[in-house]
């Protein structure tokens, strides 16, 4: 038995899931490298005011680490970050995770079938397998607006929030209309001197009581009845199949949710304000926004909605296309992430010197979310096509990690030295994705962050049953497999 040297990059949902699988299956030579100062991934980097998960807490958790005592039905960011830290401690893997350690480059050596990694610490590491658990939402998207650097006040991106920033009693301009923009507007408006929300493309907002607490009797029941929380979790996973059906197939269910989105707007927003908050696209076409407070916040006396496009930023504020200067003391960029970076800006060089940037010049492309042609022994957890909008990320990460572990075990047993997915298998999968994407709500004409540089939609268009089927067993016919006897 030859123990594989494994490097996992990232300690968010994907990295912790992978670490749990490696520990559970008895792999001994592995380490997790995390560029942040703590675990949690997106929940470490994001700590802006109002941050709340838009997925109920009892499904937004690892199946192997149930938490009975969530404070809210929809947990806040700090609560989720603490949960990830607690899980790492419970698993006893804290000493396996190196924080403040960024992988700058990874290069495959064909002769030895190993990866050489260059770290920000000046070290180099050698690995038999690299598992990129770098997630999706980590590199902030900074808008290219003329004059941004000339603004006299404070500028902050929600993904790099400055906790020392004072917002109370100040004039705040918020740019961005997704979940982050909605949450930060709701949080900052009550204590702002004035808050202006710049809404170029409004989004549908489903009303939900996001601040609803998990009542004490429910917590006590979860703690006292063995297995109940697991049954609830499984039930929610099953229920998510309805969400998959809504997103992927035109049906009465989709129509019902879309009608609720329109009702949420009509019931809460007066007709005078409604035009600026009514999207042109179908509800659910973009990542759905959920809030119980946004419409109330934007209707407040100290809040205003600006639908005019931004022309430029000046020293004293934001000037819109109609010539109006909207004075501000603070500009909040709720402009999201470069969602298709995945492991970049890390420089990844595969077989025969192929660069990941070149391989992905038309947008991210992988086989079943896990493997990339030209990059042997490199796998991704929550890689291309992994955002689902309907299937638990924790479930997807665990399933993918178990799939990858099958290749690791084959190496451990001496059956293979490297595995590289074929172009043909990758093409076939991506053709299946394109076909399945046709009837989805994401393909109904909106412009969203789901679209890649190549115009494809970077989502999972299948149901959970299909995901399980595709990732239950490795298919050697889809890979170039190098065996011990082939090593030069």
Short mmCIF file of N, CA, C and O in Angstrom, two decimals, residues 146-210:
data_model
loop_
_atom_site.label_atom_id
_atom_site.label_comp_id
_atom_site.label_asym_id
_atom_site.label_seq_id
_atom_site.Cartn_x
_atom_site.Cartn_y
_atom_site.Cartn_z
N UNK A 146 -15.92 54.80 -13.65
CA UNK A 146 -15.01 55.94 -13.74
C UNK A 146 -15.04 56.76 -12.45
O UNK A 146 -16.11 57.08 -11.92
N UNK A 147 -13.87 57.06 -11.92
CA UNK A 147 -13.76 57.94 -10.77
C UNK A 147 -13.86 57.27 -9.41
O UNK A 147 -13.81 57.95 -8.38
N UNK A 148 -13.97 55.96 -9.38
CA UNK A 148 -14.12 55.27 -8.09
C UNK A 148 -12.97 55.61 -7.14
O UNK A 148 -13.20 55.80 -5.93
N UNK A 149 -11.78 55.72 -7.67
CA UNK A 149 -10.62 56.02 -6.82
C UNK A 149 -10.59 57.47 -6.36
O UNK A 149 -9.82 57.82 -5.45
N UNK A 150 -11.43 58.32 -6.94
CA UNK A 150 -11.42 59.74 -6.60
C UNK A 150 -12.40 60.10 -5.50
O UNK A 150 -12.43 61.27 -5.06
N UNK A 151 -13.19 59.16 -5.04
CA UNK A 151 -14.21 59.44 -4.03
C UNK A 151 -13.55 59.83 -2.70
O UNK A 151 -12.61 59.18 -2.24
N UNK A 152 -14.04 60.90 -2.08
CA UNK A 152 -13.45 61.41 -0.85
C UNK A 152 -13.82 60.58 0.39
O UNK A 152 -13.11 60.63 1.40
N UNK A 153 -14.91 59.87 0.33
CA UNK A 153 -15.37 59.11 1.49
C UNK A 153 -14.81 57.70 1.52
O UNK A 153 -13.77 57.40 0.93
N UNK A 154 -15.52 56.85 2.25
CA UNK A 154 -15.10 55.45 2.39
C UNK A 154 -15.74 54.59 1.30
O UNK A 154 -16.94 54.73 1.00
N UNK A 155 -14.96 53.68 0.76
CA UNK A 155 -15.47 52.69 -0.20
C UNK A 155 -15.18 51.31 0.36
O UNK A 155 -14.03 51.02 0.75
N UNK A 156 -16.19 50.46 0.42
CA UNK A 156 -16.01 49.12 0.96
C UNK A 156 -16.79 48.12 0.13
O UNK A 156 -17.92 48.40 -0.31
N UNK A 157 -16.19 46.98 -0.15
CA UNK A 157 -16.89 45.87 -0.81
C UNK A 157 -17.43 44.95 0.27
O UNK A 157 -16.74 44.69 1.27
N UNK A 158 -18.62 44.48 0.08
CA UNK A 158 -19.24 43.64 1.11
C UNK A 158 -18.43 42.39 1.40
O UNK A 158 -18.46 41.88 2.52
N UNK A 159 -17.68 41.89 0.42
CA UNK A 159 -16.90 40.68 0.62
C UNK A 159 -15.60 40.93 1.37
O UNK A 159 -14.89 39.99 1.73
N UNK A 160 -15.27 42.20 1.60
CA UNK A 160 -14.08 42.55 2.37
C UNK A 160 -14.45 43.67 3.34
O UNK A 160 -13.78 44.68 3.44
N UNK A 161 -15.52 43.45 4.07
CA UNK A 161 -16.07 44.49 4.94
C UNK A 161 -15.07 44.90 6.02
O UNK A 161 -14.38 44.06 6.61
N UNK A 162 -15.00 46.20 6.26
CA UNK A 162 -14.15 46.75 7.31
C UNK A 162 -15.00 46.92 8.56
O UNK A 162 -15.87 47.80 8.61
N UNK A 163 -14.76 46.10 9.57
CA UNK A 163 -15.57 46.15 10.79
C UNK A 163 -15.39 47.46 11.55
O UNK A 163 -16.22 47.80 12.41
N UNK A 164 -14.34 48.21 11.26
CA UNK A 164 -14.12 49.49 11.93
C UNK A 164 -14.86 50.63 11.23
O UNK A 164 -14.88 51.77 11.73
N UNK A 165 -15.49 50.34 10.11
CA UNK A 165 -16.18 51.38 9.34
C UNK A 165 -17.42 51.89 10.10
O UNK A 165 -18.25 51.09 10.55
N UNK A 166 -17.56 53.19 10.20
CA UNK A 166 -18.74 53.79 10.80
C UNK A 166 -19.75 54.12 9.72
O UNK A 166 -19.43 54.81 8.73
N UNK A 167 -20.97 53.61 9.88
CA UNK A 167 -22.03 53.89 8.92
C UNK A 167 -23.18 54.67 9.55
O UNK A 167 -23.95 55.33 8.85
N UNK A 168 -23.31 54.60 10.86
CA UNK A 168 -24.43 55.26 11.54
C UNK A 168 -24.36 56.77 11.35
O UNK A 168 -23.30 57.39 11.51
N UNK A 169 -25.50 57.36 10.98
CA UNK A 169 -25.58 58.79 10.82
C UNK A 169 -24.92 59.33 9.57
O UNK A 169 -24.75 60.55 9.43
N UNK A 170 -24.59 58.47 8.64
CA UNK A 170 -23.90 58.90 7.42
C UNK A 170 -24.77 58.65 6.19
O UNK A 170 -25.72 57.87 6.23
N UNK A 171 -24.40 59.31 5.10
CA UNK A 171 -25.10 59.11 3.83
C UNK A 171 -24.44 57.93 3.11
O UNK A 171 -23.25 57.98 2.79
N UNK A 172 -25.22 56.89 2.89
CA UNK A 172 -24.69 55.63 2.36
C UNK A 172 -25.25 55.38 0.98
O UNK A 172 -26.47 55.45 0.76
N UNK A 173 -24.38 55.06 0.04
CA UNK A 173 -24.78 54.64 -1.30
C UNK A 173 -24.46 53.16 -1.45
O UNK A 173 -23.32 52.75 -1.21
N UNK A 174 -25.45 52.38 -1.83
CA UNK A 174 -25.26 50.95 -2.03
C UNK A 174 -25.44 50.63 -3.50
O UNK A 174 -26.47 50.96 -4.10
N UNK A 175 -24.44 49.99 -4.09
CA UNK A 175 -24.49 49.58 -5.49
C UNK A 175 -24.56 48.06 -5.53
O UNK A 175 -23.69 47.38 -4.99
N UNK A 176 -25.59 47.52 -6.16
CA UNK A 176 -25.74 46.07 -6.25
C UNK A 176 -27.10 45.62 -5.78
O UNK A 176 -27.60 46.11 -4.75
N UNK A 177 -27.71 44.68 -6.51
CA UNK A 177 -29.12 44.36 -6.25
C UNK A 177 -29.38 42.89 -5.94
O UNK A 177 -30.53 42.48 -5.86
N UNK A 178 -28.35 42.09 -5.76
CA UNK A 178 -28.57 40.69 -5.42
C UNK A 178 -28.87 40.52 -3.95
O UNK A 178 -29.22 41.47 -3.23
N UNK A 179 -28.72 39.29 -3.46
CA UNK A 179 -29.00 39.01 -2.05
C UNK A 179 -28.18 39.89 -1.12
O UNK A 179 -28.68 40.38 -0.11
N UNK A 180 -26.91 40.10 -1.47
CA UNK A 180 -26.05 40.92 -0.63
C UNK A 180 -26.55 42.36 -0.56
O UNK A 180 -26.62 42.96 0.53
N UNK A 181 -26.88 42.94 -1.70
CA UNK A 181 -27.38 44.30 -1.71
C UNK A 181 -28.65 44.45 -0.89
O UNK A 181 -28.80 45.41 -0.12
N UNK A 182 -29.55 43.50 -1.03
CA UNK A 182 -30.81 43.53 -0.28
C UNK A 182 -30.55 43.43 1.22
O UNK A 182 -31.15 44.16 2.02
N UNK A 183 -29.65 42.55 1.61
CA UNK A 183 -29.37 42.37 3.03
C UNK A 183 -28.67 43.57 3.64
O UNK A 183 -29.01 44.01 4.76
N UNK A 184 -27.71 44.13 2.93
CA UNK A 184 -26.96 45.25 3.51
C UNK A 184 -27.82 46.52 3.55
O UNK A 184 -27.71 47.32 4.50
N UNK A 185 -28.70 46.70 2.58
CA UNK A 185 -29.63 47.83 2.63
C UNK A 185 -30.54 47.70 3.85
O UNK A 185 -30.75 48.66 4.60
N UNK A 186 -31.08 46.50 4.05
CA UNK A 186 -31.98 46.28 5.19
C UNK A 186 -31.28 46.54 6.51
O UNK A 186 -31.88 47.06 7.46
N UNK A 187 -30.00 46.18 6.59
CA UNK A 187 -29.27 46.32 7.85
C UNK A 187 -28.83 47.75 8.12
O UNK A 187 -28.85 48.21 9.27
N UNK A 188 -28.44 48.48 7.09
CA UNK A 188 -27.86 49.82 7.29
C UNK A 188 -28.89 50.92 7.31
O UNK A 188 -28.66 51.98 7.92
N UNK A 189 -30.03 50.74 6.66
CA UNK A 189 -31.01 51.82 6.53
C UNK A 189 -31.49 52.40 7.86
O UNK A 189 -31.57 53.64 8.00
N UNK A 190 -31.81 51.57 8.87
CA UNK A 190 -32.40 52.14 10.08
C UNK A 190 -31.55 53.22 10.76
O UNK A 190 -32.10 54.16 11.36
N UNK A 191 -30.23 53.12 10.70
CA UNK A 191 -29.37 54.06 11.41
C UNK A 191 -28.61 55.01 10.49
O UNK A 191 -27.77 55.78 10.94
N UNK A 192 -28.91 54.95 9.22
CA UNK A 192 -28.24 55.84 8.27
C UNK A 192 -28.89 57.22 8.30
O UNK A 192 -30.09 57.36 8.57
N UNK A 193 -28.09 58.23 8.03
CA UNK A 193 -28.67 59.57 7.81
C UNK A 193 -29.55 59.50 6.57
O UNK A 193 -30.68 60.00 6.56
N UNK A 194 -29.01 58.91 5.53
CA UNK A 194 -29.79 58.63 4.32
C UNK A 194 -29.11 57.47 3.60
O UNK A 194 -27.89 57.36 3.59
N UNK A 195 -29.92 56.60 3.00
CA UNK A 195 -29.38 55.48 2.23
C UNK A 195 -29.97 55.52 0.83
O UNK A 195 -31.20 55.61 0.66
N UNK A 196 -29.09 55.47 -0.16
CA UNK A 196 -29.51 55.46 -1.56
C UNK A 196 -29.10 54.13 -2.18
O UNK A 196 -27.92 53.76 -2.14
N UNK A 197 -30.09 53.43 -2.71
CA UNK A 197 -29.82 52.14 -3.35
C UNK A 197 -29.87 52.32 -4.86
O UNK A 197 -30.91 52.70 -5.41
N UNK A 198 -28.74 52.08 -5.51
CA UNK A 198 -28.66 52.21 -6.96
C UNK A 198 -29.04 50.86 -7.58
O UNK A 198 -28.32 49.86 -7.45
N UNK A 199 -30.18 50.87 -8.26
CA UNK A 199 -30.76 49.62 -8.77
C UNK A 199 -30.91 49.74 -10.28
O UNK A 199 -31.90 50.26 -10.80
N UNK A 200 -29.90 49.29 -10.97
CA UNK A 200 -29.97 49.32 -12.44
C UNK A 200 -30.87 48.20 -12.96
O UNK A 200 -31.69 48.41 -13.85
N UNK A 201 -30.71 47.00 -12.40
CA UNK A 201 -31.52 45.84 -12.81
C UNK A 201 -32.15 45.25 -11.55
O UNK A 201 -31.51 44.46 -10.84
N UNK A 202 -33.38 45.63 -11.23
CA UNK A 202 -34.02 45.10 -10.02
C UNK A 202 -34.23 43.59 -10.09
O UNK A 202 -34.28 43.02 -11.19
N UNK A 203 -34.31 42.98 -8.93
CA UNK A 203 -34.54 41.54 -8.86
C UNK A 203 -35.81 41.24 -8.07
O UNK A 203 -36.22 42.00 -7.19
N UNK A 204 -36.40 40.11 -8.38
CA UNK A 204 -37.57 39.66 -7.64
C UNK A 204 -37.14 39.27 -6.24
O UNK A 204 -36.12 38.62 -6.05
N UNK A 205 -37.93 39.69 -5.26
CA UNK A 205 -37.62 39.41 -3.86
C UNK A 205 -38.78 38.62 -3.25
O UNK A 205 -39.89 39.14 -3.13
N UNK A 206 -38.54 37.37 -2.92
CA UNK A 206 -39.55 36.56 -2.25
C UNK A 206 -39.60 36.95 -0.78
O UNK A 206 -38.57 36.99 -0.10
N UNK A 207 -40.80 37.22 -0.28
CA UNK A 207 -40.91 37.55 1.14
C UNK A 207 -40.79 36.28 1.98
O UNK A 207 -41.37 35.22 1.66
N UNK A 208 -40.00 36.36 3.05
CA UNK A 208 -39.87 35.27 4.02
C UNK A 208 -39.45 35.87 5.35
O UNK A 208 -38.72 36.87 5.38
N UNK A 209 -39.89 35.28 6.46
CA UNK A 209 -39.53 35.83 7.79
C UNK A 209 -38.12 35.42 8.19
O UNK A 209 -37.90 34.56 9.02
N UNK A 210 -37.14 36.09 7.59
CA UNK A 210 -35.74 35.68 7.73
C UNK A 210 -35.20 35.79 9.15
O UNK A 210 -34.18 35.18 9.48
#
